[in-house]
Coordinates of C-alpha atoms in Angstrom, one line a residue:
X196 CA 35.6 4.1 -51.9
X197 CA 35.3 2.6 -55.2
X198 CA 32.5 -0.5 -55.1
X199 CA 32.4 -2.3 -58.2
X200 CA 29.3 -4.8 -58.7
X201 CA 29.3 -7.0 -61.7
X202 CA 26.9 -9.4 -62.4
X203 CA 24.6 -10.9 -59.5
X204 CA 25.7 -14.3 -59.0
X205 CA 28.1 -15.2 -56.4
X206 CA 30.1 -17.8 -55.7
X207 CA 28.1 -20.7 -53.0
X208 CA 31.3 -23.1 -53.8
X209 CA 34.7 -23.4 -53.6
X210 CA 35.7 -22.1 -57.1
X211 CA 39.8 -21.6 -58.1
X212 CA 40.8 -20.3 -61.0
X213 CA 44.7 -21.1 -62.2
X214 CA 45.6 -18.9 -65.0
X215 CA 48.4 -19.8 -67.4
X216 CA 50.1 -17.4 -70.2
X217 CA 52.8 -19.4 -71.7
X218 CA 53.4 -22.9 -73.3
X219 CA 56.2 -23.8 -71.0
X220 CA 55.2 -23.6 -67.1
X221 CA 57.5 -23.0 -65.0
X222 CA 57.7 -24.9 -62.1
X223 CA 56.4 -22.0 -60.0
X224 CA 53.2 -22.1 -62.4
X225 CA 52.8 -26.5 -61.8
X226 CA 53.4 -26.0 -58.5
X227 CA 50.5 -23.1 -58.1
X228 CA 48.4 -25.1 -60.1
X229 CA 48.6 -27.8 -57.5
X230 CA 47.5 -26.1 -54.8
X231 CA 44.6 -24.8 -56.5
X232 CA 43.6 -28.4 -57.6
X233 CA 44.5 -29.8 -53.9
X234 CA 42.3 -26.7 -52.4
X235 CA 39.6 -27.4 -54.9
X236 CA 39.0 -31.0 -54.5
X237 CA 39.8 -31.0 -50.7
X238 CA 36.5 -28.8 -50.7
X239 CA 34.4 -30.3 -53.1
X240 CA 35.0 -27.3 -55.3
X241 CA 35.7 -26.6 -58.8
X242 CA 39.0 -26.7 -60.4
X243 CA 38.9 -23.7 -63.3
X244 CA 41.8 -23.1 -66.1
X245 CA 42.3 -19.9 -67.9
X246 CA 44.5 -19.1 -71.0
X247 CA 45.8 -15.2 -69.7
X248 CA 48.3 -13.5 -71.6
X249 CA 51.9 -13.0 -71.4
X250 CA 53.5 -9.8 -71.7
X251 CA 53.7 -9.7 -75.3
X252 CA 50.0 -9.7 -75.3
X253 CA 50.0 -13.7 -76.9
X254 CA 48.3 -16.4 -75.6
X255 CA 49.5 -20.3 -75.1
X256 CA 47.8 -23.1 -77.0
X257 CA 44.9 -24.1 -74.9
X258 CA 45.7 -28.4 -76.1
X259 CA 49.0 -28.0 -75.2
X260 CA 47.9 -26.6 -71.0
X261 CA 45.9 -29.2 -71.4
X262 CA 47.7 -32.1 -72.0
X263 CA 50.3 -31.0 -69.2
X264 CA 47.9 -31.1 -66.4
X265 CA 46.2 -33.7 -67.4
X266 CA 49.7 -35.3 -67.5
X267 CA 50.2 -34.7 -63.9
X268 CA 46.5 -35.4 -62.9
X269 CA 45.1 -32.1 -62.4
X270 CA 41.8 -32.4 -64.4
X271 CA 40.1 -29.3 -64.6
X272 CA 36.2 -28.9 -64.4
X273 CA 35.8 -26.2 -66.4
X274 CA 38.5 -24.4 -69.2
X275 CA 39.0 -23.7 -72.8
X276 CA 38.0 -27.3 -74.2
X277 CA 36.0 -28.7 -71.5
X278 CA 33.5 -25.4 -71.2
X279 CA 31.6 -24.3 -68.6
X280 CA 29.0 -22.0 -67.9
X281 CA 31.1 -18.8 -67.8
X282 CA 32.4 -18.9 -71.0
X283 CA 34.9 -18.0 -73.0
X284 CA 37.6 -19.3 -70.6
X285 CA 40.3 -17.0 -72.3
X286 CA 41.6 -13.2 -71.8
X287 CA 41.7 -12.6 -75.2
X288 CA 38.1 -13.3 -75.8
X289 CA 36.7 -11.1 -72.6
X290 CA 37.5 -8.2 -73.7
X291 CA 34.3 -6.8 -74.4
X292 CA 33.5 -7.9 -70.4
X293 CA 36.9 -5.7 -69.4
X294 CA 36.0 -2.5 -72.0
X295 CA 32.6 -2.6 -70.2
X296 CA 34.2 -2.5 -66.5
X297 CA 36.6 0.1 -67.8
X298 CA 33.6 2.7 -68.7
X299 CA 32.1 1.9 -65.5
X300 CA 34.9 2.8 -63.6
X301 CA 35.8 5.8 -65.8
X302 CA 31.7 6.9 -65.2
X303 CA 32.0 6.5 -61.6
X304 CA 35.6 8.9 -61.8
X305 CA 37.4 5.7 -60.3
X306 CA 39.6 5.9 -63.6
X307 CA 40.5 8.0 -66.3
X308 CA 42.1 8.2 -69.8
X309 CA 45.4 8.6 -70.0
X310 CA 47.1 9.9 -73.7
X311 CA 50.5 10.7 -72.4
X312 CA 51.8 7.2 -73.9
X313 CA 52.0 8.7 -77.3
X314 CA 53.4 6.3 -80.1
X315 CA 55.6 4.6 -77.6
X316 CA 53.5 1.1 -77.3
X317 CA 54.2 0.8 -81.0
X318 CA 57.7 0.5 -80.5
X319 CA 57.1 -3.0 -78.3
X320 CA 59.8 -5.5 -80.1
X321 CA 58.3 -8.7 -79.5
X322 CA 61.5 -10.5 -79.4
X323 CA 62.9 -8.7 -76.7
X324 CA 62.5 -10.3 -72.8
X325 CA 61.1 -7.2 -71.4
X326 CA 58.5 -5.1 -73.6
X327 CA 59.0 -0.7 -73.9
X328 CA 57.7 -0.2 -70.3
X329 CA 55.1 3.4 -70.8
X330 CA 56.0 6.9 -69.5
X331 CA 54.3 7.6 -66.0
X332 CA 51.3 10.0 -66.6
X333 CA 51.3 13.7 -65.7
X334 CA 48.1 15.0 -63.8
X335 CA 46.8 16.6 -66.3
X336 CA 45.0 13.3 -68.1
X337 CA 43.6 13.1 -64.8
X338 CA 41.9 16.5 -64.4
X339 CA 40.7 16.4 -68.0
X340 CA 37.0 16.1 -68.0
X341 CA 35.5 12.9 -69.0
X342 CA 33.4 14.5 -71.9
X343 CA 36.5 15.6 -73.3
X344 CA 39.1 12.2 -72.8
X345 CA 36.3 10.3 -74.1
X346 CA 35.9 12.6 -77.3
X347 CA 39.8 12.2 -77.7
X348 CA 39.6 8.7 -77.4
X349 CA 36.9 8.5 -80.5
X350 CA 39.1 10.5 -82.6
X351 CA 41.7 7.5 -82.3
X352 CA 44.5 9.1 -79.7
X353 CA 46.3 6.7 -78.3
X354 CA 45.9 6.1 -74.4
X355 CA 45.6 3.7 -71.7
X356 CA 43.3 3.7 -69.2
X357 CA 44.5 4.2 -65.2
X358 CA 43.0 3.7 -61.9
X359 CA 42.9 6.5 -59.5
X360 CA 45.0 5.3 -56.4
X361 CA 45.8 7.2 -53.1
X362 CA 48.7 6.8 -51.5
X363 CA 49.4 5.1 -47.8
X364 CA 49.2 1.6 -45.8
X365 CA 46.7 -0.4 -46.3
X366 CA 46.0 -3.9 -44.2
X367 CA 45.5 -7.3 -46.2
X368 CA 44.3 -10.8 -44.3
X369 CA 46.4 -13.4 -45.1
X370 CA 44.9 -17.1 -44.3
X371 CA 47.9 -18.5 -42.6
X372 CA 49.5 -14.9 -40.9
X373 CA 46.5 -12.8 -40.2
X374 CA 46.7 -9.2 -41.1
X375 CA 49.6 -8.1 -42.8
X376 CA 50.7 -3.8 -43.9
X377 CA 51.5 -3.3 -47.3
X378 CA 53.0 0.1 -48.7
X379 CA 51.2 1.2 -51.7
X380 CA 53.4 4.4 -53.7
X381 CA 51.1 7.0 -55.2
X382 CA 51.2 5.8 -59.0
X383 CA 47.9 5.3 -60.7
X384 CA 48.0 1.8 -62.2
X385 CA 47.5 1.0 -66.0
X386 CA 44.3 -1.3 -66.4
X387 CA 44.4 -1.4 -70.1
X388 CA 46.9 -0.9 -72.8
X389 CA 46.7 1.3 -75.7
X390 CA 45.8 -1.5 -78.1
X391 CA 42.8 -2.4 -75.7
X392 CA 44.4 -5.5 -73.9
X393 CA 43.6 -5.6 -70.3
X394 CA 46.8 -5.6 -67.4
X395 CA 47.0 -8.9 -65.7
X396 CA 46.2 -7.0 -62.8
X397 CA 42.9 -6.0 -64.3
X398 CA 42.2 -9.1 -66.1
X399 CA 42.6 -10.7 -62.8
X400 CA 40.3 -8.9 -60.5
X401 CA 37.4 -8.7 -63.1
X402 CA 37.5 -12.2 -64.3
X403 CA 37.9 -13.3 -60.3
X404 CA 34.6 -11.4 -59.7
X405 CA 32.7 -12.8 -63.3
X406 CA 33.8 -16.3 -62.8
X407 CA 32.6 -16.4 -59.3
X408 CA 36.4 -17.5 -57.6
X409 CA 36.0 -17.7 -53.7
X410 CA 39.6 -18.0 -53.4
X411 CA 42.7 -16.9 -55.5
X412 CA 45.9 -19.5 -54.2
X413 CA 48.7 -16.9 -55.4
X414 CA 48.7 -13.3 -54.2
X415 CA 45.4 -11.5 -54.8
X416 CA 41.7 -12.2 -54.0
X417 CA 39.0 -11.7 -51.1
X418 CA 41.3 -14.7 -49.5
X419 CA 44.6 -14.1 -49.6
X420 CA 47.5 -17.2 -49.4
X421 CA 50.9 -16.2 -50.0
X422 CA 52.4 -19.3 -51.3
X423 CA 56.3 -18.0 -52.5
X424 CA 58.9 -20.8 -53.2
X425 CA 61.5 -21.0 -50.6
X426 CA 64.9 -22.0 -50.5
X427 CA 66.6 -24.9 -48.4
X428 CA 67.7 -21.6 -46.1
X429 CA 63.7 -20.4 -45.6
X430 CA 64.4 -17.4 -47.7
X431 CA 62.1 -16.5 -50.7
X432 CA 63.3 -17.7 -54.0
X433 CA 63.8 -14.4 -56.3
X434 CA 62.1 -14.5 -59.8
X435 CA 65.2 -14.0 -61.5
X436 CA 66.4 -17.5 -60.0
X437 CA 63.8 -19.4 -61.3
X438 CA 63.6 -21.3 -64.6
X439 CA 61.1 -21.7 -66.7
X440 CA 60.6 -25.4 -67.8
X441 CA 59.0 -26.6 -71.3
X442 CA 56.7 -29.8 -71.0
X443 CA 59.3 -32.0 -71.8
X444 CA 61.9 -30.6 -69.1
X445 CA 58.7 -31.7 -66.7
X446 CA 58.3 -34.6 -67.6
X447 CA 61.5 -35.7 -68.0
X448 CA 61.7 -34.5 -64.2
X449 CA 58.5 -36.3 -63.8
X450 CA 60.0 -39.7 -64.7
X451 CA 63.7 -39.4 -63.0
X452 CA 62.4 -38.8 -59.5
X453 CA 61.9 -41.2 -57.0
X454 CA 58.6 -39.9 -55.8
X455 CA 56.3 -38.1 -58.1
X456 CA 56.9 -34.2 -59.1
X457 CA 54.2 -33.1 -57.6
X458 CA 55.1 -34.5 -54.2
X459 CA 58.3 -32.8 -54.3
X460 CA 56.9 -29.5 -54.9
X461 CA 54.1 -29.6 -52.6
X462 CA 56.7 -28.6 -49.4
X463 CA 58.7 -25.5 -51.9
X464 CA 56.2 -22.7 -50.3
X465 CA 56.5 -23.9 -46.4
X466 CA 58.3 -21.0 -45.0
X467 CA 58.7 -22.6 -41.2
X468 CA 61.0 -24.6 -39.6
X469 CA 60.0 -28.4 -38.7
X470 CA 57.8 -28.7 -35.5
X471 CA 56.3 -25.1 -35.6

């Protein structure tokens, strides 16, 4: 087993940290937002935005995050503009922090180089949804010795770097449903890219350990809450049904409903019938 230590503060509050990669939120992304507000404040906590990345590797406009949540009255206590003391409150400006955890990992043979990408990355077309996905890695990268991959690296081959996963069911606790299996395939995941830009994934873990979060509200932390939005039929809303809604669409929802937006979405994730 892989332990990975960075740092030595830990977190002795309740600290949530929502994470937003594109100007227009989708309603998924208010309504996950709330929750982590609601969580935070409900426990005298701290309420933490950060500006991630899409999948183009580009960042919203920290004003323009901003100004939506402020709109809806989720004030944050630390972020981009208001600071904090574990800044810079942005992917794009942590990368030092993740190339760090990367060699660390590589060091302690928890991850390796991988240059079977080739030029491929390049070929990324911005303007397409979905961007040139990279070819699965052959074992060799993996048996190379580290002296070697990193002497490779130096002499500018592309690569990405991979973490060494093994196969099998493993158990997760969920707050609300105790412990749940999860299937994981035997495919080492990509941490970063070939131009140096951390995986969401990655970003996520690392900057959920250096920021001190106690709890992630979405999918992945040392507490997990499962929080999917649910149809009027209790069945999981699919990510290809949901749209994505600039500020304006909000707002304009924001003003038409009878009751507040928020209010309305609070109830989207409850997965059981009334009375249970």
């Amino acid at each position: 087993m892989c332990l990975l230590s960075y740092g030595s503060k830990l977190a002795k509050e309740v600290r949530l940290v929502v994470r937003i990669s594109g100007d227009n939120v989708s309603l998924r992304g208010l309504r996950r937002a709330l929750y982590n507000f609601l969580f935070a404040r409900a426990n005298n906590g701290k309420f933490i935005l950060q500006l991630a990345l899409n999948r183009h590797g580009r960042q919203p406009r920290a004003k323009k995050i901003e100004a939506l949540l402020d709109r809806f009255g989720l004030e944050q206590d630390e972020g981009p503009t208001v600071g904090g003391p574990f800044a810079p409150y942005s992917v794009a400006k942590r990368l030092k922090t993740y190339a760090d955890v990367v060699e660390r990992l590589i060091d302690t043979q928890c991850a390796y180089r991988c240059f079977c990408c080739g030029d491929a990355w390049k070929e990324t077309d911005p303007t397409l949804k979905e961007p040139v996905k990279l070819p699965l890695c052959s074992s060799k990268c993996a048996l190379r010795p580290r002296s070697e991959s990193k002497i490779m690296a130096r002499d500018g081959m592309p690569h990405t770097v991979r973490l060494k996963i093994a196969a099998g069911t493993f158990q997760y606790r969920d707050i609300l449903e105790g412990m749940l299996p999860r299937p994981v395939p035997a495919m080492d995941q990509v941490l970063l890219r070939p131009n140096s830009m951390p995986t969401s994934f990655f970003a996520n873990i690392v900057d959920n350990h250096t920021l001190c979060a106690s709890h992630y509200v979405a999918s992945t932390s040392r507490d997990f809450l499962q929080l999917p939005l649910m149809k009027p039929e209790k069945q999981e809303l699919a990510q290809e049904e949901q749209q994505e809604l600039d500020e304006q669409q909000l707002l304009q929802m924001f003003d038409m409903m009878d009751d507040n937006l928020l209010s309305d979405i609070t109830p989207l994730s409850d997965p059981f019938p009334k009375g249970s």
